[in-house]
Amino acid sequence: KAGVTQTPRYLIKTRGQQVTLSCSPISGHRSVSWYQQTPGQGLQFLFEYFSETQRNKGNFPGRFSGRQFSNSRSEMNVSTLELGDSALYLCASSSGTSGINEQYFGPGTRLTVT
Amino acid sequence: GESVGLHLPTLSVQEGDNSIINCAYSNSASDYFIWYKQESGKGPQFIIDIRSNMDKRQGQRVTVLLNKTVKHLSLQIAATQPGDSAVYFCAELAARGYQKVTFGTGTKLQVIP
């Protein structure tokens, strides 16, 4: 079974631009969660999507948004990029059904904002 | 508010010795804890989990201990190997049934051959 894939793996943008990151979950998984990882803040939860609906949200500004498609693939968008948005963005998939499900992480997208 | 933290940022261990990585949490309502391993250039990988109604759980070469009285979690790795070198995160599940996970800042484990 293929793992979680994320594209692109690396991205360089300038301040003020916007960016869209993509995540393809493991086949059959309906939940996709997004995380931001930085050396100073560690791993921080952005949001979770399940069956095309945002089910949970972390404490990030509205510039961070996401969506999920009917095939469970998810995209994350960051508008008006700031230098502080430079980070590794990870997505994780799980079955998402009731109870606690093991999350499987992708390799991440390394975003650098200059 | 909720916080999950780690006592030591870096831990150096001789190959073959046992490793103990510690974690403190503050949300007494959390009912699920997870340890992840993250190798360089990769995403976190699930190692072992434990529910709040347990105090110990064992896996292959790993044991997680939970002390709810002092809100402390530890990961023990037996016979540490070079391949165990990575950053280890503890995490708590803040909302039952959902995937909002709060991670600690991580401990880097260095195995000395």
XYZ file of C-alpha atoms in Angstrom:
227
model
C 0.000 0.000 0.000
C 1.478 3.369 -1.013
C 2.223 5.815 1.778
C 1.216 9.427 2.183
C 2.626 11.598 -0.581
C 3.143 15.324 -0.557
C 3.955 17.652 -3.422
C 6.043 19.558 -3.978
C 8.833 18.472 -1.647
C 10.567 21.837 -1.736
C 9.282 25.303 -2.494
C 10.744 28.788 -2.412
C 8.420 31.782 -2.398
C 8.727 35.479 -1.685
C 6.835 37.490 0.893
C 3.327 38.409 -0.124
C 2.890 35.504 -2.488
C 0.560 32.606 -1.912
C 1.268 28.900 -2.013
C -0.714 25.673 -2.370
C 0.549 22.381 -1.024
C -0.905 19.002 -1.856
C -1.316 15.800 0.109
C -2.497 12.404 -1.084
C -3.481 10.115 1.806
C -3.135 6.384 2.021
C -5.784 4.645 -0.037
C -8.918 4.192 2.035
C -8.035 6.873 4.567
C -10.597 9.628 4.868
C -8.922 11.901 7.393
C -6.102 14.267 6.532
C -4.419 16.492 9.093
C -1.909 19.248 8.427
C 0.937 20.324 10.677
C 3.577 23.032 10.606
C 7.010 22.114 11.922
C 9.614 24.724 12.823
C 12.741 24.497 14.991
C 11.348 27.030 17.438
C 7.726 25.876 17.756
C 8.002 22.197 16.961
C 5.017 20.463 15.413
C 1.847 22.504 15.485
C -1.557 21.343 14.373
C -3.158 23.353 11.573
C -6.397 21.573 10.747
C -7.992 18.237 9.997
C -10.335 17.299 7.181
C -12.653 14.342 7.082
C -14.998 13.570 4.214
C -14.407 16.991 2.635
C -15.275 18.843 5.858
C -12.948 20.633 8.232
C -13.455 18.761 11.461
C -10.865 20.376 13.692
C -8.744 23.496 13.592
C -5.622 24.737 15.340
C -4.665 28.282 16.281
C -3.397 29.667 13.016
C -4.489 32.871 11.261
C -7.019 32.862 8.455
C -4.206 33.081 5.900
C -3.916 29.324 6.357
C -6.724 27.405 4.754
C -7.345 23.997 3.346
C -9.759 21.800 1.584
C -10.352 18.158 0.859
C -11.649 16.581 -2.297
C -14.007 13.671 -2.760
C -11.059 11.320 -3.312
C -9.691 12.424 0.114
C -6.752 14.286 -1.390
C -6.186 17.537 0.438
C -4.660 20.883 -0.324
C -3.399 23.547 2.003
C -3.131 27.176 0.994
C -1.202 29.974 2.610
C -1.903 33.488 1.355
C 0.173 36.645 1.812
C 3.239 34.701 2.848
C 5.404 35.979 5.690
C 8.996 35.101 6.504
C 7.765 33.259 9.583
C 5.815 30.856 7.416
C 9.059 29.160 6.432
C 8.669 25.653 7.773
C 8.211 22.006 7.014
C 4.536 21.329 6.347
C 3.471 17.802 7.119
C 0.269 16.041 6.392
C -0.914 12.884 8.045
C -3.697 10.524 7.097
C -5.775 8.106 9.078
C -8.975 6.187 8.675
C -10.678 8.902 10.685
C -13.458 6.724 11.986
C -14.662 6.923 15.565
C -12.086 6.272 18.198
C -8.393 6.932 18.033
C -6.679 6.167 14.779
C -3.007 5.892 14.035
C -1.757 8.690 11.840
C 0.651 8.127 8.993
C 2.790 11.096 8.037
C 4.077 12.118 4.659
C 7.652 13.332 4.077
C 6.588 16.962 4.174
C 6.943 20.020 1.977
C 9.805 22.335 2.872
C 8.630 25.911 2.296
C 11.140 28.742 2.324
C 9.860 32.304 2.222
C 12.383 34.974 1.228
C -3.601 25.882 28.590
C -2.470 22.604 27.115
C 1.214 21.972 26.789
C 3.352 18.972 26.118
C 7.029 19.356 26.796
C 10.211 17.367 26.965
C 12.810 17.466 29.720
C 15.949 17.105 27.564
C 16.552 18.430 24.079
C 19.431 16.003 23.345
C 20.244 12.547 24.698
C 23.462 10.676 23.888
C 23.497 6.944 24.521
C 26.075 4.226 23.941
C 25.054 1.557 21.470
C 23.591 -1.412 23.306
C 22.538 0.594 26.334
C 18.938 1.385 27.198
C 17.537 4.839 26.416
C 14.914 6.684 28.387
C 13.199 9.715 26.901
C 10.927 11.711 29.165
C 7.946 13.920 28.568
C 5.729 16.076 30.771
C 2.191 17.048 29.917
C -0.214 19.443 31.544
C -3.667 18.498 30.253
C -5.001 15.999 32.752
C -8.034 15.458 30.525
C -5.952 13.879 27.771
C -6.770 10.242 27.378
C -4.320 9.137 24.745
C -0.572 9.569 24.303
C 1.685 8.715 21.404
C 5.393 8.528 20.786
C 6.719 9.375 17.342
C 10.164 9.001 15.813
C 11.349 11.404 13.164
C 14.453 10.696 11.154
C 16.191 13.388 9.184
C 14.279 14.302 6.039
C 11.260 12.210 6.936
C 7.920 12.706 8.542
C 7.186 11.433 12.066
C 6.667 7.720 12.394
C 4.338 6.179 14.958
C 6.192 4.099 17.551
C 3.797 3.239 20.333
C 0.736 4.618 22.052
C -0.885 4.328 25.444
C -4.312 5.146 26.776
C -4.793 6.997 30.032
C -6.330 3.943 31.696
C -3.004 2.122 31.382
C 0.332 2.761 33.064
C 2.566 0.630 30.897
C 2.612 -0.713 27.397
C 5.301 -2.709 25.649
C 6.223 -3.038 22.030
C 9.194 -4.430 20.233
C 12.212 -3.082 22.174
C 10.136 -0.140 23.362
C 8.121 0.441 26.489
C 5.978 3.447 27.311
C 5.244 4.331 30.917
C 2.508 6.716 31.980
C 2.337 8.306 35.396
C -0.871 10.282 35.589
C -0.210 11.425 39.137
C 2.726 13.569 38.041
C 1.625 13.868 34.407
C 4.724 12.212 33.101
C 5.332 9.984 30.117
C 8.481 8.101 29.210
C 9.734 6.022 26.322
C 12.246 3.312 27.033
C 14.256 1.815 24.190
C 16.083 -1.387 24.993
C 19.485 -2.197 23.492
C 19.676 1.075 21.588
C 20.939 0.761 18.031
C 22.424 3.318 15.613
C 19.174 3.178 13.656
C 17.387 4.558 16.689
C 19.130 7.904 16.228
C 16.344 10.372 15.529
C 14.162 12.996 17.138
C 11.467 11.583 19.370
C 8.206 13.381 20.058
C 5.585 12.680 22.628
C 2.097 13.793 21.764
C -1.314 13.879 23.343
C -4.670 13.565 21.734
C -6.675 16.526 22.907
C -10.064 15.630 21.536
C -11.483 12.139 21.772
C -12.081 10.563 18.401
C -10.442 13.318 16.416
C -6.929 13.761 15.197
C -5.955 17.041 16.827
C -2.653 16.063 18.318
C -0.483 18.293 20.478
C 3.210 17.564 20.113
C 6.137 18.268 22.390
C 9.220 20.012 21.038
C 11.158 16.777 20.629
C 14.261 15.066 22.030
C 17.162 14.239 19.785
C 18.597 10.802 20.505
C 22.205 10.272 19.440
C 23.514 6.725 19.555
C 27.269 6.460 19.984
C 28.675 3.366 18.215
